[in-house]
CSV table of C-alpha atoms in Angstrom, one decimal:
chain,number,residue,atom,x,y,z
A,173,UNK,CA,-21.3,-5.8,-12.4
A,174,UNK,CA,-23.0,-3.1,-10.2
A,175,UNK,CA,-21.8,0.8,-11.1
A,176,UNK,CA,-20.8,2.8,-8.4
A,177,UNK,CA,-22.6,5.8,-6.6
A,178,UNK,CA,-22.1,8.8,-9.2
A,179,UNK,CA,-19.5,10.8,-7.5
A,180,UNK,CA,-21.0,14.2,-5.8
A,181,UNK,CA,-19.4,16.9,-8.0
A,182,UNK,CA,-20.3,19.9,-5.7
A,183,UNK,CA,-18.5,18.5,-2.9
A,184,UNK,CA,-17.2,15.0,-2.2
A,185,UNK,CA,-18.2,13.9,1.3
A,186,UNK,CA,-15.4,13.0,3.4
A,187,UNK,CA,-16.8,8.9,3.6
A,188,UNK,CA,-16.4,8.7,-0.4
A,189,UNK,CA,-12.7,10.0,0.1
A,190,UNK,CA,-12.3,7.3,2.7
A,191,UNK,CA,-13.8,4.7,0.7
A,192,UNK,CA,-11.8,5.0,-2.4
A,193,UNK,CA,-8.7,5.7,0.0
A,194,UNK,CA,-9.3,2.5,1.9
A,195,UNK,CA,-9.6,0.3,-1.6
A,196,UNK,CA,-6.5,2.2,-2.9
A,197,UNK,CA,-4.7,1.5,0.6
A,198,UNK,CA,-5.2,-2.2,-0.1
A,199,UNK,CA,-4.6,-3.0,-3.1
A,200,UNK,CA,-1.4,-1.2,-3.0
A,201,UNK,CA,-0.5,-2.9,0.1
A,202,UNK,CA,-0.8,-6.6,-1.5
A,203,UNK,CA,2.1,-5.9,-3.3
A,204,UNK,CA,4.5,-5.1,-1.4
A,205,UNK,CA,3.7,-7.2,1.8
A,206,UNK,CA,3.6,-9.6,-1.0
A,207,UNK,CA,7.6,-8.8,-1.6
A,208,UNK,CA,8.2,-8.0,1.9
A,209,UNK,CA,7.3,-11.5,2.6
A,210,UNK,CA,8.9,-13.0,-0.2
A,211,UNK,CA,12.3,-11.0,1.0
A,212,UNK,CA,11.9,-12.1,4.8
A,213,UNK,CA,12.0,-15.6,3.1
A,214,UNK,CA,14.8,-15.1,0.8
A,215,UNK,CA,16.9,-13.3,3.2
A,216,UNK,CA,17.1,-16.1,5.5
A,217,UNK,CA,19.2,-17.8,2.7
A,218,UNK,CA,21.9,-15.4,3.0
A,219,UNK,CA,23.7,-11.9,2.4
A,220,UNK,CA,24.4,-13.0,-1.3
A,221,UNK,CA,20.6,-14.4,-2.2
A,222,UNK,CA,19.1,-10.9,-0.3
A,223,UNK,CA,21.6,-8.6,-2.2
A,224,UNK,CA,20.8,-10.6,-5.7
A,225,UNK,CA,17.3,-10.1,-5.2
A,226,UNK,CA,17.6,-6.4,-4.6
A,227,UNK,CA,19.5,-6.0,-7.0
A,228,UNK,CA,17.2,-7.6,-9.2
A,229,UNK,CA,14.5,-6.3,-8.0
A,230,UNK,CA,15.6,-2.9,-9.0
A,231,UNK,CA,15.8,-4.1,-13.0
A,232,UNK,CA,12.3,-6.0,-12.7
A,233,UNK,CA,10.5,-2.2,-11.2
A,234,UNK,CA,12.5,-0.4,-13.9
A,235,UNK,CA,10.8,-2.6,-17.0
A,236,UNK,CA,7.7,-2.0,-15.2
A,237,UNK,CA,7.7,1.6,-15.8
A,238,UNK,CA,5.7,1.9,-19.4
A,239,UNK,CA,3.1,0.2,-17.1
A,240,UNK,CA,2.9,2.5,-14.3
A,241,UNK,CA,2.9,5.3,-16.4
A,242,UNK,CA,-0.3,3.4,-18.4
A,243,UNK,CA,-1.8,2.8,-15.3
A,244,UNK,CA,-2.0,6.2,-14.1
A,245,UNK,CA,-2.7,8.0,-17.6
A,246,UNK,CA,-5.8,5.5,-17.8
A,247,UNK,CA,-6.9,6.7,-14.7
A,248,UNK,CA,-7.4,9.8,-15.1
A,249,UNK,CA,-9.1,9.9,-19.0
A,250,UNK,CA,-11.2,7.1,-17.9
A,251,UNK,CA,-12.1,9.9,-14.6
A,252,UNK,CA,-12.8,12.2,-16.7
A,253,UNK,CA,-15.4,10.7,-18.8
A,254,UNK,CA,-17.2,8.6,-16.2
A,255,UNK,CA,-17.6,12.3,-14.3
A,256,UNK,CA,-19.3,13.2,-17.4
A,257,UNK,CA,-21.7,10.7,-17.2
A,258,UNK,CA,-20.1,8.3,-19.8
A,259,UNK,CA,-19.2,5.3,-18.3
A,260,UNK,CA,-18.9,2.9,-21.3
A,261,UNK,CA,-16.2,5.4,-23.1
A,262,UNK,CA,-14.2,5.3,-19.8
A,263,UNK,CA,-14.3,1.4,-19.4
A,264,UNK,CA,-12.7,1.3,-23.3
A,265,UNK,CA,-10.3,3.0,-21.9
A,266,UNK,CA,-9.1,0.0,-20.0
A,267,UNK,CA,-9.9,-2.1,-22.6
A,268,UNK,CA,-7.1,-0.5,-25.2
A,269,UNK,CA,-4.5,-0.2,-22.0
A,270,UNK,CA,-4.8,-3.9,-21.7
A,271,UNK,CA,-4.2,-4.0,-24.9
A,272,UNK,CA,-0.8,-1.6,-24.9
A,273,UNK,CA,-0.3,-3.7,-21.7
A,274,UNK,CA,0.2,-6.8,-23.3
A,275,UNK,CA,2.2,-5.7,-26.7
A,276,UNK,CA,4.4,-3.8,-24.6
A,277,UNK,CA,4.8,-6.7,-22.3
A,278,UNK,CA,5.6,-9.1,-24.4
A,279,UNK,CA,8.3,-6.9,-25.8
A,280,UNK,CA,9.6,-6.1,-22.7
A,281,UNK,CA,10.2,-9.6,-21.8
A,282,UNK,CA,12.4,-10.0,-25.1
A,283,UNK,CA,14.0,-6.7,-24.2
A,284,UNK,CA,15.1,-8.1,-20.6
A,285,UNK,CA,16.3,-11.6,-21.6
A,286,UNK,CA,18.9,-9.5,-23.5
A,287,UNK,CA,20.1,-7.2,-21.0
A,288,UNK,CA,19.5,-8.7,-17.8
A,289,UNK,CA,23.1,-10.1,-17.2
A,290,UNK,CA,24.8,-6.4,-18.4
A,291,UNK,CA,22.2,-4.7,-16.4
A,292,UNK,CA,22.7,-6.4,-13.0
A,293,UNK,CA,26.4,-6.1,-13.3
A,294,UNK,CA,26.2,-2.8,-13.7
A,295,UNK,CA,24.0,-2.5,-10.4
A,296,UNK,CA,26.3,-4.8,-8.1
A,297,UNK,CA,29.3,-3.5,-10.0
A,298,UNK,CA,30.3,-6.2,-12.3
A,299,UNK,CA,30.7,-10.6,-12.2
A,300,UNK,CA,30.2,-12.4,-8.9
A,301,UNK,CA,28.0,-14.5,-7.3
A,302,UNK,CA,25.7,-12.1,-6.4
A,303,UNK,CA,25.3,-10.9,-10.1
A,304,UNK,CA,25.0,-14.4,-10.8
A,305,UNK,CA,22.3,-15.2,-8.6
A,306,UNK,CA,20.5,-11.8,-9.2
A,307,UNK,CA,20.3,-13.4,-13.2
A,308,UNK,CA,19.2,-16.4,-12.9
A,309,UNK,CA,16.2,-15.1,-11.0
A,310,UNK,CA,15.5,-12.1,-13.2
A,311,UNK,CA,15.3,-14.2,-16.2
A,312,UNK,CA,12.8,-16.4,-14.5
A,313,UNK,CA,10.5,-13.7,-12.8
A,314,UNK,CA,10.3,-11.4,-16.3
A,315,UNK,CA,8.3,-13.9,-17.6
A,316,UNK,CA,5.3,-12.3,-15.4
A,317,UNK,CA,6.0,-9.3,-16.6
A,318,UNK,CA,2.8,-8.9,-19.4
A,319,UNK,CA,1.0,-10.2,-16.5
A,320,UNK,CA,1.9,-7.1,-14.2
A,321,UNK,CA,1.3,-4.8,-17.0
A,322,UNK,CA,-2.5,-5.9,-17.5
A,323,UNK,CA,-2.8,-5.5,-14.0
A,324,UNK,CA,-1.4,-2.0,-13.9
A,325,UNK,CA,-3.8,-1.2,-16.7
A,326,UNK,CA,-6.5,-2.8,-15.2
A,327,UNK,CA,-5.8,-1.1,-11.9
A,328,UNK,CA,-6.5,2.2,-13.9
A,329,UNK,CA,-9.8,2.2,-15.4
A,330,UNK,CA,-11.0,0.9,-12.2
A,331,UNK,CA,-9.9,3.6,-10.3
A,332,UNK,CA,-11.4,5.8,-13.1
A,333,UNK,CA,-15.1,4.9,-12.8
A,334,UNK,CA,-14.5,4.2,-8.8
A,335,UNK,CA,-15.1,0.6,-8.5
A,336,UNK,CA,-13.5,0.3,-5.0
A,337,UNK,CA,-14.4,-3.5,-4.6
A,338,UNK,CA,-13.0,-5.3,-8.0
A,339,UNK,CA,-9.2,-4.7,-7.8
A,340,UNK,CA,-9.4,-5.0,-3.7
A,341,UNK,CA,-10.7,-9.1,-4.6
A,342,UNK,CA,-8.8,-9.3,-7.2
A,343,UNK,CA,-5.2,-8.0,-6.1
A,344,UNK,CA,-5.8,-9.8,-2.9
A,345,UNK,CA,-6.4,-13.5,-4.2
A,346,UNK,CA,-3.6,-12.8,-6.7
A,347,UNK,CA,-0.7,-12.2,-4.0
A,348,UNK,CA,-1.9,-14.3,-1.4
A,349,UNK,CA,-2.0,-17.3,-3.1
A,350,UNK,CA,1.5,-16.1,-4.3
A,351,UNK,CA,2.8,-15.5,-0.7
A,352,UNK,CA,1.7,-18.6,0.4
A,353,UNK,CA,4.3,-20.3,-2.9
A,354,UNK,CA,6.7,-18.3,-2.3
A,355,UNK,CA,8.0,-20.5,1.4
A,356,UNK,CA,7.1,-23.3,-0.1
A,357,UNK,CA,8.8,-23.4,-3.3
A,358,UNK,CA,11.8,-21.3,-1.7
A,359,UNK,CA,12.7,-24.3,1.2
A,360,UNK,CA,10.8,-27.7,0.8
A,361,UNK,CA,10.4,-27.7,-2.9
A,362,UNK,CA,14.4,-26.6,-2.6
A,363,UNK,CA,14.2,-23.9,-5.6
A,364,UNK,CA,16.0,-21.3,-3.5
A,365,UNK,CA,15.8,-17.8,-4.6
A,366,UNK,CA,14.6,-19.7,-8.2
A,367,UNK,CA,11.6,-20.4,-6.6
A,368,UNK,CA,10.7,-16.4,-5.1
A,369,UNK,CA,11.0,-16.0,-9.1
A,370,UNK,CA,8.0,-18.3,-9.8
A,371,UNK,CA,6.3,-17.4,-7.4
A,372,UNK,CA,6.0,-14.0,-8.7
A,373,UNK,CA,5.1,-15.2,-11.9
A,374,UNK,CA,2.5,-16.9,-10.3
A,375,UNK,CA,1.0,-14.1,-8.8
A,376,UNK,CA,1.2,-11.4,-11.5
A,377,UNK,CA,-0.6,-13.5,-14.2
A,378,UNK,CA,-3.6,-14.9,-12.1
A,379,UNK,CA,-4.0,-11.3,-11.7
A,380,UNK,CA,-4.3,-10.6,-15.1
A,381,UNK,CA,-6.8,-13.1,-16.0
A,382,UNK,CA,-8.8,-11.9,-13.1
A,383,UNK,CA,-8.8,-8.5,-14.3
A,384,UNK,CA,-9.7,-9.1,-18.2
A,385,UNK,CA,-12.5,-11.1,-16.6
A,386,UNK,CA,-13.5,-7.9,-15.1
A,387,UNK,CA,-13.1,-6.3,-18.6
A,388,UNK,CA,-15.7,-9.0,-19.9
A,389,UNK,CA,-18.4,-8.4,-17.3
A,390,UNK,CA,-19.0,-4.9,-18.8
A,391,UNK,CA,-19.9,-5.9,-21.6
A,392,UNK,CA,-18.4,-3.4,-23.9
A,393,UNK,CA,-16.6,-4.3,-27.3
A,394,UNK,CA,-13.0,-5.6,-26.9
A,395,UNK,CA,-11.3,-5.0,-30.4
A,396,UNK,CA,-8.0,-2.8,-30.6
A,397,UNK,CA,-8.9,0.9,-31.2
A,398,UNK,CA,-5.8,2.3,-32.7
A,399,UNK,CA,-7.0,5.3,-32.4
A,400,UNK,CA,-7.6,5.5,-28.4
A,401,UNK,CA,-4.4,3.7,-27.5
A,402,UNK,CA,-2.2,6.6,-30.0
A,403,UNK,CA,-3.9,8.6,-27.6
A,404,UNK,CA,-3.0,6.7,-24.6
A,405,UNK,CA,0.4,6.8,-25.4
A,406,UNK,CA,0.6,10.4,-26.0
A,407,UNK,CA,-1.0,11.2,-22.7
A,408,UNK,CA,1.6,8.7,-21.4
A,409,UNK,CA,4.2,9.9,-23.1
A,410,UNK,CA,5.8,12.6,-20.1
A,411,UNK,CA,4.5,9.9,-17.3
A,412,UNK,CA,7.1,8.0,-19.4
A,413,UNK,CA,9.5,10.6,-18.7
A,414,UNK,CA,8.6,10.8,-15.4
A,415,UNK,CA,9.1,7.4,-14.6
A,416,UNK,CA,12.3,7.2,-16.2
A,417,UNK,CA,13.6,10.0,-13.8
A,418,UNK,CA,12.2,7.9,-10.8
A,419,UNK,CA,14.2,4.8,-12.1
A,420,UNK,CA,17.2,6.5,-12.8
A,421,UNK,CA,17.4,8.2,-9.6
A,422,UNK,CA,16.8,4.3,-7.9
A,423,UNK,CA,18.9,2.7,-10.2
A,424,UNK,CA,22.0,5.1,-9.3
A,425,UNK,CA,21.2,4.4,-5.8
A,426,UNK,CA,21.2,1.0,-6.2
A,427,UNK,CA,24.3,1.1,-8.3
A,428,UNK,CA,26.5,3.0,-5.5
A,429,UNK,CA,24.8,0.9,-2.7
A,430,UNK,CA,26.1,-2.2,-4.4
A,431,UNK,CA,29.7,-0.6,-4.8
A,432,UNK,CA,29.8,0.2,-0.4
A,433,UNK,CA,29.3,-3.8,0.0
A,434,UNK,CA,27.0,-6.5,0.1
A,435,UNK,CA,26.1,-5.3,3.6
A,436,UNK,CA,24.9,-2.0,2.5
A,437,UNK,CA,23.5,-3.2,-0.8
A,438,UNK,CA,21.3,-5.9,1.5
A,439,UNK,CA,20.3,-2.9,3.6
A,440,UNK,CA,19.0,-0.2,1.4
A,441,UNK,CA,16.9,-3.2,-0.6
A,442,UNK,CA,15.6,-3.9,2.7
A,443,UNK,CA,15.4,0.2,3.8
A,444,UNK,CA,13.7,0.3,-0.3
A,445,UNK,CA,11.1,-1.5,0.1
A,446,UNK,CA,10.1,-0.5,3.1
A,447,UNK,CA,10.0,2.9,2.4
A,448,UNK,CA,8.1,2.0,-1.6
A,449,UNK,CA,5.9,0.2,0.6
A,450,UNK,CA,4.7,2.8,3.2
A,451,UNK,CA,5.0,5.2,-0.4
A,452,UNK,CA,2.6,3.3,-1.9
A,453,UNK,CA,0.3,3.1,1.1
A,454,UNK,CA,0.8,6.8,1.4
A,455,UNK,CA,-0.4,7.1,-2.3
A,456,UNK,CA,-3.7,5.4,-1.8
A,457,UNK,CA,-4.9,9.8,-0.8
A,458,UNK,CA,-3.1,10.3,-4.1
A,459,UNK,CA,-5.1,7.3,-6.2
A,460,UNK,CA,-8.2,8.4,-4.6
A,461,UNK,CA,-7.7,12.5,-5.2
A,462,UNK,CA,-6.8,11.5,-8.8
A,463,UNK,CA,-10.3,9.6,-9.3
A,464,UNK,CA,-12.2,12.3,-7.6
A,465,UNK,CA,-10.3,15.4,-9.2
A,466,UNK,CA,-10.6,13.7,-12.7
A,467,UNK,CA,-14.3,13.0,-12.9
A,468,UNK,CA,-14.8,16.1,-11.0
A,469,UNK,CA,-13.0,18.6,-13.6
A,470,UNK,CA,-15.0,16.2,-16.5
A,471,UNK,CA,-18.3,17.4,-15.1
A,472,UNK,CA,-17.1,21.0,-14.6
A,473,UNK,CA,-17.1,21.0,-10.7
A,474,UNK,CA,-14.1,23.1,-10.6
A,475,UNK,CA,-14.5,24.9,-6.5
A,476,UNK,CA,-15.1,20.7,-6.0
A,477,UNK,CA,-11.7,19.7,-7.3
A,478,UNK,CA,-10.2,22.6,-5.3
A,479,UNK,CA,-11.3,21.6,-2.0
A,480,UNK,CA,-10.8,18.0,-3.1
A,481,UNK,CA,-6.7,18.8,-3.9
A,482,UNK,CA,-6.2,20.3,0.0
A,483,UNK,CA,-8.4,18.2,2.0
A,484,UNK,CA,-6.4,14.9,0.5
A,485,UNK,CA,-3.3,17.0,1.2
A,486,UNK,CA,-4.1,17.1,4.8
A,487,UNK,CA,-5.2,13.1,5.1
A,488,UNK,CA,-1.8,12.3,3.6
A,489,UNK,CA,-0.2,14.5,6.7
A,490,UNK,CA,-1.8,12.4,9.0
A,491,UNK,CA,-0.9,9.1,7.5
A,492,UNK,CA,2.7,10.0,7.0
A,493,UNK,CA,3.4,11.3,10.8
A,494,UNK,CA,0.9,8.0,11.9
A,495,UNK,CA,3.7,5.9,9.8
A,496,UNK,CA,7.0,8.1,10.9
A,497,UNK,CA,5.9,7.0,15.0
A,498,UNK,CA,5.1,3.3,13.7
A,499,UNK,CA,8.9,3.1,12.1
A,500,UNK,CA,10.6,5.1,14.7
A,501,UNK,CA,8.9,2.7,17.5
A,502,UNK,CA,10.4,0.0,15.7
A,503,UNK,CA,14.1,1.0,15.0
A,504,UNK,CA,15.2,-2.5,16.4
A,505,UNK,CA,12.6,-4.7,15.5
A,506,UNK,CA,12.0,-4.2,12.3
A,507,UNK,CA,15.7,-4.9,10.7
A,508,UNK,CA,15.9,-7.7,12.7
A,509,UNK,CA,12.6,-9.3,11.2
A,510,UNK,CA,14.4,-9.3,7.7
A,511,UNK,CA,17.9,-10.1,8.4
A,512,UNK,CA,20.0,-12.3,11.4
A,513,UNK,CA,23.2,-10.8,9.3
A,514,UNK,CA,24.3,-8.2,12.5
A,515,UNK,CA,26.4,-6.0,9.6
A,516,UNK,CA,23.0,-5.6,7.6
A,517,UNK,CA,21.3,-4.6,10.8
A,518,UNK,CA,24.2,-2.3,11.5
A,519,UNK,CA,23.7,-0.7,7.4
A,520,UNK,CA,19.9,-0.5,8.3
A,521,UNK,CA,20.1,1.6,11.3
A,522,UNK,CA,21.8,4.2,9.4
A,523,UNK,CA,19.7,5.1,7.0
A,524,UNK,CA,16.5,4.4,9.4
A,525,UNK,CA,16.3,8.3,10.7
A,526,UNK,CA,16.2,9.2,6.7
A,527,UNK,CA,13.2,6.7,6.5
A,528,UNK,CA,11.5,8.1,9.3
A,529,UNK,CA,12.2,11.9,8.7
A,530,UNK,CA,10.9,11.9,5.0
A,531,UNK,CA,7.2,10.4,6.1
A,532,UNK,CA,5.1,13.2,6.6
A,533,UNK,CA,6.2,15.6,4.2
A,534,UNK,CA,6.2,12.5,1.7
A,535,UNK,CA,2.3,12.2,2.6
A,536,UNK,CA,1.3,15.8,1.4
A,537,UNK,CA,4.0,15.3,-2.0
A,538,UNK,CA,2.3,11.9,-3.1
A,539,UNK,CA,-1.5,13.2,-2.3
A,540,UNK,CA,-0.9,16.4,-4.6
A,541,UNK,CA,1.2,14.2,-7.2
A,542,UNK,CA,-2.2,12.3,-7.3
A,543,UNK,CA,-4.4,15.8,-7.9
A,544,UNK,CA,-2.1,16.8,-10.4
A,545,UNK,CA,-2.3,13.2,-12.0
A,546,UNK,CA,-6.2,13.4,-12.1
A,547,UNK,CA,-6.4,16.8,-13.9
A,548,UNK,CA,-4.0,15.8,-16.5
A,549,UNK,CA,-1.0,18.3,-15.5
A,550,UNK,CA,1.1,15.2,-16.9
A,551,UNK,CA,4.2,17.6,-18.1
A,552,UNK,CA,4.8,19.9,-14.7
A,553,UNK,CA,4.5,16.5,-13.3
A,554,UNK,CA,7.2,15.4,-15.3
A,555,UNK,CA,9.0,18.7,-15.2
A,556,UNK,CA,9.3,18.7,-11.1
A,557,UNK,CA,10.2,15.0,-11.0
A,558,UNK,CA,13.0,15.7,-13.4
A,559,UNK,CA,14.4,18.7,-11.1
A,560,UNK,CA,14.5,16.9,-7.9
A,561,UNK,CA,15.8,13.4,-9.5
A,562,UNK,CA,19.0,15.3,-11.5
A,563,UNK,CA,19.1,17.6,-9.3
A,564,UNK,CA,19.2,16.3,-5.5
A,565,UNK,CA,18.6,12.3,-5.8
A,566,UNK,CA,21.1,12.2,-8.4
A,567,UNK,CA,24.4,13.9,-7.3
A,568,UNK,CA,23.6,13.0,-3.6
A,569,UNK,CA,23.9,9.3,-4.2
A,570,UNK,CA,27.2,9.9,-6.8
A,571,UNK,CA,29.0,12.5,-3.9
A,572,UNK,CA,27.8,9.1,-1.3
A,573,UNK,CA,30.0,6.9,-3.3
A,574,UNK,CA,33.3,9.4,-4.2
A,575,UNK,CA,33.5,10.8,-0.8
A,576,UNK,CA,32.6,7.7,1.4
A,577,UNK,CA,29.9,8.7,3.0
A,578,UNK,CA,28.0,5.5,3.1
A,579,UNK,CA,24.2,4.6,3.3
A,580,UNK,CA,23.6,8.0,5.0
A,581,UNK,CA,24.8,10.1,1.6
A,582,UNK,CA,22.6,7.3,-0.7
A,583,UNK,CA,19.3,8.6,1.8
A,584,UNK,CA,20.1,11.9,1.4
A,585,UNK,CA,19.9,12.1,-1.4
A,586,UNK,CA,15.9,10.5,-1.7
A,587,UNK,CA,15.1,13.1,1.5
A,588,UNK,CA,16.3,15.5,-1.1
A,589,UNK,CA,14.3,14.3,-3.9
A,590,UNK,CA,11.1,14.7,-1.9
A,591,UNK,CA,12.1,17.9,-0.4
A,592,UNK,CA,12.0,19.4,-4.1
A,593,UNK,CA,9.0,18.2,-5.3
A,594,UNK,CA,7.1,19.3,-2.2
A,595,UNK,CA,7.7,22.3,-3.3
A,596,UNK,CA,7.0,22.4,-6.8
A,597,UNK,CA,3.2,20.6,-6.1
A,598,UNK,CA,2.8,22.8,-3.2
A,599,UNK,CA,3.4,25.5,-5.5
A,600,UNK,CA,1.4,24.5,-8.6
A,601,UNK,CA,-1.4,23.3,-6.5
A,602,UNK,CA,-2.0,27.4,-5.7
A,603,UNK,CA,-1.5,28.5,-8.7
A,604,UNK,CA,-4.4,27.1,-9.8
A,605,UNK,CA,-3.2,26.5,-13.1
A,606,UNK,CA,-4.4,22.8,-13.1
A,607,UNK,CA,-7.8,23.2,-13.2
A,608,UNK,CA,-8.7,22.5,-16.8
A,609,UNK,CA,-12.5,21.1,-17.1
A,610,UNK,CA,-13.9,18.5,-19.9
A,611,UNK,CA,-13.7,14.9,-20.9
A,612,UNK,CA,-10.2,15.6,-22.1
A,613,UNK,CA,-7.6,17.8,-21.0
């Protein structure tokens, strides 16, 4: 496998930003167009199937959190010593995540056989047929979830020595084959909202294999180091934290959705993923910032990582008011693609000036989440995530629910949450206190 262009650590050109941007933008776009296809297909089966798998849904992103917290703590260690000239070092780092990835994994499937009934009636507030229904597909679809781990892992050290090609192929062939299953096995094979299940196991373990293939091509040693992956996990350990927050706050979101109606619990998975999936395209400034700002505070380029932290801050300001005028153009459209239910449309248009309102200050929070990611500030990270989860997010979406304010209060509430972590990172980004140089923070 070719090695990348050594990053410039006096300043990073502008076409290098772009470039690992561009390979971020897309491979965090296969997934969710991946789901947003695969709910477009289920929803057409009715309000019950679309509220199942939201609320699903919501349980299958909250065991994926070890993952995401592996992903992005491999990215930046594995940053920082390919900015120091040691690339091998920082492509054992994915090795022993894909190793956590797996062991975790497995457990986590065991772990969410066991609670996934408990778990979804306490999200669509207790027996039914939606609960039902939301089960029977959880119990199918956690079976892929070692499969998205690897991936997640994989994902990381990539980004860390900035291969922008590998996971673009590999993320790509992995959900499209999977969103070409998906209709098929959903209404001629006659598997219903069984078959969206399998077709995301599908998916998430072809991309798995693909990756450890990438693993093999470098050619490094692939035994368990128990010593890098204690280490992993302690550098993990308040992106843990952090991600619990996140789920928390989405879970009790979820939770009062679900207790407004089936309408409104239809809606906000619908408003959810739209909104994780113009995040996640949002965040490609944030997966690029925290390749550059790792390997450039491993090689000491500290007035680098600097300019690096504001310039991304202003591309993700762009992006976010480019994507407020794309949603706000398509206020009717959009709802309609997803749902022929006119009370879901109805639950949609209410929160949609929330969705459209948060984008660009949402683009400067997930570009400086991303600097703060690649130089390691792992526990104000944590800290700020905490603060605006329990302490807007939170008590917004519990006062929705009491004082029947509907979808509206539920939105509120995330505008909140992004409101106070704009101006933490805005805030720690100045102070400068960040900037930490070496192969390990």
């Amino acid at each position: 496998m070719s090695s990348p262009e050594p990053v410039d650590l006096v300043d990073v050109p502008t076409r290098r930003i772009v470039s690992l941007a561009a390979s971020a933008f897309v491979v965090l776009a296969a997934e969710p167009m991946f789901l947003l296809v695969d709910t477009a297909v289920v929803g057409h089966l009715g309000r019950v199937e679309l509220a199942a798998l939201g609320a699903s849904g919501t349980v299958m992103t909250m065991l994926t959190v070890l993952g995401t917290s592996l992903e992005y703590g491999t990215t930046g260690r594995a940053a920082r010593y390919f900015g120091a000239g040691r690339r091998s070092a920082a492509v054992n780092e994915g090795v022993q995540a894909s190793w956590l990835a797996l062991w975790i994994g497995l457990l986590a499937v065991l772990v969410g056989q066991l609670v996934a009934r408990p778990v979804v009636q306490a999200i669509t507030g207790g027996p039914g047929p939606v609960a039902d229904a939301a089960t029977e597909w959880l119990r199918v679809a956690i079976l892929g979830l070692p499969g998205i781990l690897i991936v997640l892992a994989g994902n990381g050290w990539l980004r860390g020595v900035q291969d922008t090609r590998t996971p673009v192929r590999i993320v790509v062939i992995a959900n499209a084959l999977s969103a070409l299953a998906s209709p098929l096995l959903v209404y001629p094979a006659g598997l219903g909202l069984t078959g969206s299940a399998i077709a995301n196991v599908l998916a998430q373990w072809v991309g798995a294999l693909l990756f450890l293939r990438a693993i093999r091509a470098e050619q490094v040693p692939i035994a368990m180091d128990r010593k890098v992956m204690r280490k992993q996990l302690v550098v993990s350990r308040d992106l843990v934290v952090r991600a619990l927050a996140f789920q928390a706050a989405y879970l009790t979101a979820a939770g009062a959705a679900g207790r407004m109606g089936a309408a409104e619990l239809a809606a906000h998975q619908v408003g959810l993923l739209l909104w994780t999936f113009i995040a996640l395209l949002l965040d490609s400034f944030a997966i690029a910032a925290q390749a550059l700002i790792g390997a450039a505070l491993g090689g000491g380029a500290v007035a680098a990582a600097k300019r690096t932290a504001w310039r991304v801050s202003r591309y993700g300001f762009t992006a976010g008011v480019v994507f407020a005028v794309v949603m706000a153009a398509g206020w009717y459209l959009i709802p309609a693609l997803f749902t022929s239910d006119a009370g879901v449309r109805e639950q949609m248009h209410v929160l949609w000036p929330w969705l459209v309102c948060m984008m660009p200050v949402a683009g400067i929070v997930f570009a400086l989440d991303g600097v703060l990611l690649g130089a390691g500030d792992n526990a104000f990270i944590r800290s700020v995530t905490l603060v605006g989860a329990l302490g807007g997010f939170v008590p917004l979406c519990l006062l929705a629910l009491w004082l029947d304010w509907g979808l509206s209060g539920v939105w509120a509430g995330l505008a909140a949450f992004i409101g106070l972590r704009f101006v933490g990172m805005v805030w720690r980004t100045r102070s400068g206190r960040w900037l930490v140089v070496g192969e390990q923070r």
